[in-house]
mmCIF file of C-alpha atoms in Angstrom:
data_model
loop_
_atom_site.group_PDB
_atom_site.id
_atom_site.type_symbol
_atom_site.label_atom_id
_atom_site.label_comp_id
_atom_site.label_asym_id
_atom_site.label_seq_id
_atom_site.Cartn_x
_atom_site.Cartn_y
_atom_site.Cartn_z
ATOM 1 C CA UNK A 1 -5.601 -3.018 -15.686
ATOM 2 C CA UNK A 2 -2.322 -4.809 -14.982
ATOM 3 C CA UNK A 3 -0.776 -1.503 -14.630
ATOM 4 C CA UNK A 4 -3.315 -0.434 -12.000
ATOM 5 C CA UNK A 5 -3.238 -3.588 -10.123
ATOM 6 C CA UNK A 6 0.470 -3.375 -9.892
ATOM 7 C CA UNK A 7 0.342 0.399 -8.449
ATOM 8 C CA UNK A 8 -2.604 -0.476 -5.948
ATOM 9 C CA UNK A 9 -0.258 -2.842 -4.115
ATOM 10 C CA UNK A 10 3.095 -0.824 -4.469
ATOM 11 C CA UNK A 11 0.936 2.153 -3.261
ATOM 12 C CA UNK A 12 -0.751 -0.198 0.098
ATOM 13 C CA UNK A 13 3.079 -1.535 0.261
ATOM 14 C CA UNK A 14 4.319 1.815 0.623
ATOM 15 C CA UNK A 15 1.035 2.642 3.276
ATOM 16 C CA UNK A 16 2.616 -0.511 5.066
ATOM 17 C CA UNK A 17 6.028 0.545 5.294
ATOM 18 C CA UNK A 18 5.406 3.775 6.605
ATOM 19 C CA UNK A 19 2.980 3.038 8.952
ATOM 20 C CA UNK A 20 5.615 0.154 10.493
ATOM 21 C CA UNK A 21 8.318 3.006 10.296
ATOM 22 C CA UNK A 22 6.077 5.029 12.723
ATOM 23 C CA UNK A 23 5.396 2.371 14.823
ATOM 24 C CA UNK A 24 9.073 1.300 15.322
ATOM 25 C CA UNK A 25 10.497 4.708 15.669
ATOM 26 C CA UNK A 26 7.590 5.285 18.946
ATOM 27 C CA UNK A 27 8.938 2.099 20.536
ATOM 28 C CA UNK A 28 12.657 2.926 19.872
ATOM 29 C CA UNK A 29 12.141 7.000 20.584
ATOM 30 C CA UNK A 30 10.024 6.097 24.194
ATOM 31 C CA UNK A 31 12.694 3.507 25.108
ATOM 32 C CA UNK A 32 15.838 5.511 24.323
ATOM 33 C CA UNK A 33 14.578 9.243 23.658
ATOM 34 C CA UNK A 34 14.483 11.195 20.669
ATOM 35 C CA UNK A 35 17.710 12.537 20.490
ATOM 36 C CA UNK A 36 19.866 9.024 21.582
ATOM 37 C CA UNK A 37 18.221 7.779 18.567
ATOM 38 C CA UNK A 38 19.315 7.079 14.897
ATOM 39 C CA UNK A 39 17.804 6.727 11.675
ATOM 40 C CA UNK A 40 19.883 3.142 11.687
ATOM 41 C CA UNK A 41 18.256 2.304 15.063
ATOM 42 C CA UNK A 42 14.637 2.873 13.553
ATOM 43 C CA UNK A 43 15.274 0.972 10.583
ATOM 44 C CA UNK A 44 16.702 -1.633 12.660
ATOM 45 C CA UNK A 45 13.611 -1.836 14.478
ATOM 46 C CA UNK A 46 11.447 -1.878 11.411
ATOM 47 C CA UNK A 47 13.106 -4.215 9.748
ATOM 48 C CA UNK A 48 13.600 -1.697 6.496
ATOM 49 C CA UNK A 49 16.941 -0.450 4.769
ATOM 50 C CA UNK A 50 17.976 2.887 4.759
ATOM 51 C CA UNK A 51 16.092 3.419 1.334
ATOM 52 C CA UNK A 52 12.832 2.415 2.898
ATOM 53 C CA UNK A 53 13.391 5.342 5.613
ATOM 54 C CA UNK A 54 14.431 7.731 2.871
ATOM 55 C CA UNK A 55 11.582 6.794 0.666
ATOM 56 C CA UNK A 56 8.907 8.315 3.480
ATOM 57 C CA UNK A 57 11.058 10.507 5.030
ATOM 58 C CA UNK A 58 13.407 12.524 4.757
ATOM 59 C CA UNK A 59 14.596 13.139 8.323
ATOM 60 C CA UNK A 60 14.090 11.736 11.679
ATOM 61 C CA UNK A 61 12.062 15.441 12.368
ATOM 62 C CA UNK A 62 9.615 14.742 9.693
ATOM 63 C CA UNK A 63 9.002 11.394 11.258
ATOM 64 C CA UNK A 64 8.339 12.707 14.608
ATOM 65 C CA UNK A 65 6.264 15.386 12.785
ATOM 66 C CA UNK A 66 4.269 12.572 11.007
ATOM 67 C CA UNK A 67 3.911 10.690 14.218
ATOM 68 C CA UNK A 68 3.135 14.057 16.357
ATOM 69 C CA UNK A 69 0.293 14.654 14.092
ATOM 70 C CA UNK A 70 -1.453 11.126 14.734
ATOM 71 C CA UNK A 71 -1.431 11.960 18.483
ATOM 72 C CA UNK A 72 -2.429 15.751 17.934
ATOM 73 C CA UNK A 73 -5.215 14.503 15.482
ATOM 74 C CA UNK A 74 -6.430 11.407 18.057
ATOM 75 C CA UNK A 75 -6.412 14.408 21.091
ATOM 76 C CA UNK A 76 -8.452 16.771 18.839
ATOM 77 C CA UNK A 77 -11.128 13.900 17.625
ATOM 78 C CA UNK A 78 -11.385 13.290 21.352
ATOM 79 C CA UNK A 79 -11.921 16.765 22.347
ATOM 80 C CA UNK A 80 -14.163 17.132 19.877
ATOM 81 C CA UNK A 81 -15.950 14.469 19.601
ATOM 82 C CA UNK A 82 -16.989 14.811 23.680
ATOM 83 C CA UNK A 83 -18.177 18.137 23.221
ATOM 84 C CA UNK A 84 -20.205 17.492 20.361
ATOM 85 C CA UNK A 85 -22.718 15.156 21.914
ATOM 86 C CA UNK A 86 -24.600 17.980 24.113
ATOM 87 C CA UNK A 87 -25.202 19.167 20.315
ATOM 88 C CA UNK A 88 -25.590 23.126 19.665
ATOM 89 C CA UNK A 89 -25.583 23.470 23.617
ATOM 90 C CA UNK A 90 -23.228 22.569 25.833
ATOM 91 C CA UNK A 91 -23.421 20.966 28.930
ATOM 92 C CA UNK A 92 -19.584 22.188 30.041
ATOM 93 C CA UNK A 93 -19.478 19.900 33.510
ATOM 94 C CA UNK A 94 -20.743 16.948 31.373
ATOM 95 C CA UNK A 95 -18.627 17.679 28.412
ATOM 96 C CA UNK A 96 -15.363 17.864 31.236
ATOM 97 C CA UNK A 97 -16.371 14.412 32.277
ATOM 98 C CA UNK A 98 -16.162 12.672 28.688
ATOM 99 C CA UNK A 99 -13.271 14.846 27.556
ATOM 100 C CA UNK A 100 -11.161 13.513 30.637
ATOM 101 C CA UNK A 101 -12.801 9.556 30.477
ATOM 102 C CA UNK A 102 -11.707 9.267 27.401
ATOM 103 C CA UNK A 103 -8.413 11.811 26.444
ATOM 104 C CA UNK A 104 -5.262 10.425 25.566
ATOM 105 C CA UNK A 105 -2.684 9.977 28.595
ATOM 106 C CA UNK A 106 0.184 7.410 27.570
ATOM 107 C CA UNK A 107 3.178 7.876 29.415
ATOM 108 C CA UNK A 108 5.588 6.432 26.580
ATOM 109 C CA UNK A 109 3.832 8.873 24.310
ATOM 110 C CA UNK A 110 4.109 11.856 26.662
ATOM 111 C CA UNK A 111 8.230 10.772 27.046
ATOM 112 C CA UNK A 112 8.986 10.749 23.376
ATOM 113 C CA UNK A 113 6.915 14.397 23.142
ATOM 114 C CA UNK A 114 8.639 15.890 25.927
ATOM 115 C CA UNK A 115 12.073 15.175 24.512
ATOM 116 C CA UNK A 116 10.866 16.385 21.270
ATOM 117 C CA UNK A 117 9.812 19.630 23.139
ATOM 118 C CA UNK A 118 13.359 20.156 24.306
ATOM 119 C CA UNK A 119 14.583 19.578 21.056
ATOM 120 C CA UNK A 120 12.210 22.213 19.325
ATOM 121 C CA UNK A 121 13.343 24.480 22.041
ATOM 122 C CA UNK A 122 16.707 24.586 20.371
ATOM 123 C CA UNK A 123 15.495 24.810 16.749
ATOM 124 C CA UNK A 124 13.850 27.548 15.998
ATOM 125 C CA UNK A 125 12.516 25.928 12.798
ATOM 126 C CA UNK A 126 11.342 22.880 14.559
ATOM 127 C CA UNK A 127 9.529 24.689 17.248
ATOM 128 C CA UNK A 128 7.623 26.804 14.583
ATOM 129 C CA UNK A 129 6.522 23.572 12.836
ATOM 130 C CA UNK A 130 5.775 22.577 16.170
ATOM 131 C CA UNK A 131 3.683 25.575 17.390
ATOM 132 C CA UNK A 132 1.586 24.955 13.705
ATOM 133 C CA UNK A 133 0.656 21.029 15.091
ATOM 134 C CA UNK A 134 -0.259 22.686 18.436
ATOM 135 C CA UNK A 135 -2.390 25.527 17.490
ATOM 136 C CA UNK A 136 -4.574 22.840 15.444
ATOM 137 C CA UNK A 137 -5.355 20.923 18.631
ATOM 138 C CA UNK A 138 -6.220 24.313 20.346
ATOM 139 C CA UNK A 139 -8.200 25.439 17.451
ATOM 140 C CA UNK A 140 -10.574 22.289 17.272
ATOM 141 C CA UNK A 141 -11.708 23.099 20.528
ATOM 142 C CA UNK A 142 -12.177 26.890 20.234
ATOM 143 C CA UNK A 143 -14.420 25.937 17.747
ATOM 144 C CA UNK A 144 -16.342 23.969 19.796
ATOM 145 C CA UNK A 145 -16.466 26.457 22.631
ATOM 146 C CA UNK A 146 -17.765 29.081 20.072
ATOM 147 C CA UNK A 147 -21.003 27.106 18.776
ATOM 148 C CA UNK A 148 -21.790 26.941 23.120
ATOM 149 C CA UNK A 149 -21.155 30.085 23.624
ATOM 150 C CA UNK A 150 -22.937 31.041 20.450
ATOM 151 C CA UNK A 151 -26.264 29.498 23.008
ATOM 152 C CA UNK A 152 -26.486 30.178 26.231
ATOM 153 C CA UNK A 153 -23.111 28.704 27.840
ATOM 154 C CA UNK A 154 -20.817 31.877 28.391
ATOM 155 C CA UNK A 155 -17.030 31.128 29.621
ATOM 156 C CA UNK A 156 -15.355 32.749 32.779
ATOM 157 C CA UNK A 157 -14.593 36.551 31.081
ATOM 158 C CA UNK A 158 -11.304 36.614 32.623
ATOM 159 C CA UNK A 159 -9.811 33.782 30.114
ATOM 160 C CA UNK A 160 -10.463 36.388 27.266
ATOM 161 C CA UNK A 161 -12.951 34.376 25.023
ATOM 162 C CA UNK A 162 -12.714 31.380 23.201
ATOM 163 C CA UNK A 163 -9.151 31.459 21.697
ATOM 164 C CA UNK A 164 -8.175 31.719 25.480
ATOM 165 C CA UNK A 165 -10.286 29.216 27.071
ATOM 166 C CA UNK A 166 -8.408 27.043 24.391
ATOM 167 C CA UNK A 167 -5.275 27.964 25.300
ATOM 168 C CA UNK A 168 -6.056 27.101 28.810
ATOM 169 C CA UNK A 169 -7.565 23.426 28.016
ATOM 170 C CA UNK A 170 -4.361 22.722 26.613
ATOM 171 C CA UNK A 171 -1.974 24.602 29.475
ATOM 172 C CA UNK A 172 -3.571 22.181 31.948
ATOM 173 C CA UNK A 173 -3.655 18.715 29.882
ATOM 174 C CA UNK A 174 0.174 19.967 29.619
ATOM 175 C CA UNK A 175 0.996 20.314 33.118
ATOM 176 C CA UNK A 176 -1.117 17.379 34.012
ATOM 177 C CA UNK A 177 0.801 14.913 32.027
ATOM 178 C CA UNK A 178 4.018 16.495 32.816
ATOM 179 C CA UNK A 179 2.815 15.355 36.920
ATOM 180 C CA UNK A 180 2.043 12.142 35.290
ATOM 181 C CA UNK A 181 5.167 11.917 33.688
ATOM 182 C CA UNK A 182 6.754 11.826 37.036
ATOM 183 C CA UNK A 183 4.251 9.804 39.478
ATOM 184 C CA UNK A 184 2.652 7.634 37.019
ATOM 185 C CA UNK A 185 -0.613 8.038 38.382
ATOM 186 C CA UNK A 186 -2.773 7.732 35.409
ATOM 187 C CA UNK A 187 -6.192 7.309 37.581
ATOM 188 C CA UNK A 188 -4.916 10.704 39.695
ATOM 189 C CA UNK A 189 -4.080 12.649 36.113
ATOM 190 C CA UNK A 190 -7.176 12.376 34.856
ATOM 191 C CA UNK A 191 -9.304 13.259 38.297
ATOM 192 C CA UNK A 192 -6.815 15.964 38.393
ATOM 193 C CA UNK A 193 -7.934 17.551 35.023
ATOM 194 C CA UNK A 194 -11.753 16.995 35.622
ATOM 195 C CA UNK A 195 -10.958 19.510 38.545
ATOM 196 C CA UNK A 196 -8.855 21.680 36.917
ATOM 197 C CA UNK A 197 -11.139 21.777 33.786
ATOM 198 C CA UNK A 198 -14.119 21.969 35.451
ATOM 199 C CA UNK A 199 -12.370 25.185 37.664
ATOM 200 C CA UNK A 200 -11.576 26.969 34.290
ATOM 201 C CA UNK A 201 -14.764 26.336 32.266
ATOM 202 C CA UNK A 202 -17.296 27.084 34.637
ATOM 203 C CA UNK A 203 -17.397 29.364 38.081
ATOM 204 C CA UNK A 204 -15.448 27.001 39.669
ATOM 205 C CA UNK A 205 -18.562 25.033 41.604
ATOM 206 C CA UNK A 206 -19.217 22.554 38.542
ATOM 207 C CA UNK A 207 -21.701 25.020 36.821
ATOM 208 C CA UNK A 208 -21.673 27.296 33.805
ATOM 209 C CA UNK A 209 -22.021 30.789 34.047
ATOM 210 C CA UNK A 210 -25.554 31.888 31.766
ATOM 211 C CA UNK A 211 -25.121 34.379 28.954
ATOM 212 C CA UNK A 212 -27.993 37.034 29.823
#
């Protein structure tokens, strides 16, 4: 039992660790950007040694991976969790209203991505890791858009099905925040995607197209 005891706590200490490792690395990455940082800066910032770093990861990619993934994984329960309430139907004009009430748009988050981007650019292994984290985001809502269009909800036929209607969710939250990035306009982002949302999910007047 002692034994048990003894791992439960190293095991929440270790929980603890990484989870202020995270957090200190998105304050230091949105302040500085990703590449002006180091893995002595984010330590610093924790309060941890070197060992702590190593001991949850093993480069300052995998941390941006880990914290990428929280983000991507917040978006997607978002997403999904909007269009799930009209249940096996979907109500697409409503469903663009609670996706863009409630979807993530942090600047400092949007910063430390967009470096990343750039970085990923140049690394042909990071930007396939990348790509993997993406395509998860823009599969949870293909899904969605499936089970309505599985009822009577069909999508505009010129974005090529689900897996493109997807694809185009995610192309405008992109260049949405990338504006917001710029004019910090949070209120104006989000009315922004509502229209262009709305435009691509629907004939463009606020209302579905029926399956016959």
């Amino acid at each position: 039992m002692g034994a048990e005891r003894t791992t439960g706590r190293v095991t929440r200490r270790r929980v603890r660790t990484r989870a202020n490792l995270l957090d200190a690395a998105f304050a230091v990455f949105a302040a500085k950007g990703f590449g002006r940082v180091s893995i002595e800066e984010v330590c610093d910032a924790a309060g941890y040694s070197r060992g702590a770093f190593y001991s949850n990861f093993d480069s300052l990619d995998e941390l941006f991976f880990a914290l990428y993934r929280q983000r991507a994984d917040l978006i997607a329960e978002q997403v999904s969790g909007a269009l799930a309430l009209d249940g096996p139907d979907l109500d697409l004009p409503a469903a663009v209203d609670r996706v863009t009430e409630v979807l993530l748009l942090d600047r400092d988050w949007l910063l430390v991505k967009t470096d990343f981007l750039v970085h990923a650019a140049r690394d042909p292994a990071v930007a396939r890791t990348l790509l993997e984290h993406r395509g998860r985001l823009r599969a949870a809502i293909a899904h969605r858009l499936a089970r309505a269009v599985q009822g009577h909800t069909e999508l505009p036929s010129v974005l090529g099905g689900t897996d493109g209607a997807a694809h185009a969710v995610v192309a405008a939250y992109d260049g949405v925040t990338t504006q917001l990035l710029l004019d910090r306009d949070v209120e104006h982002a989000r009315a922004w995607l509502k229209q262009l949302l709305t435009a691509l999910l629907t004939d463009g007047s606020g209302h579905p197209e029926r399956a016959e």
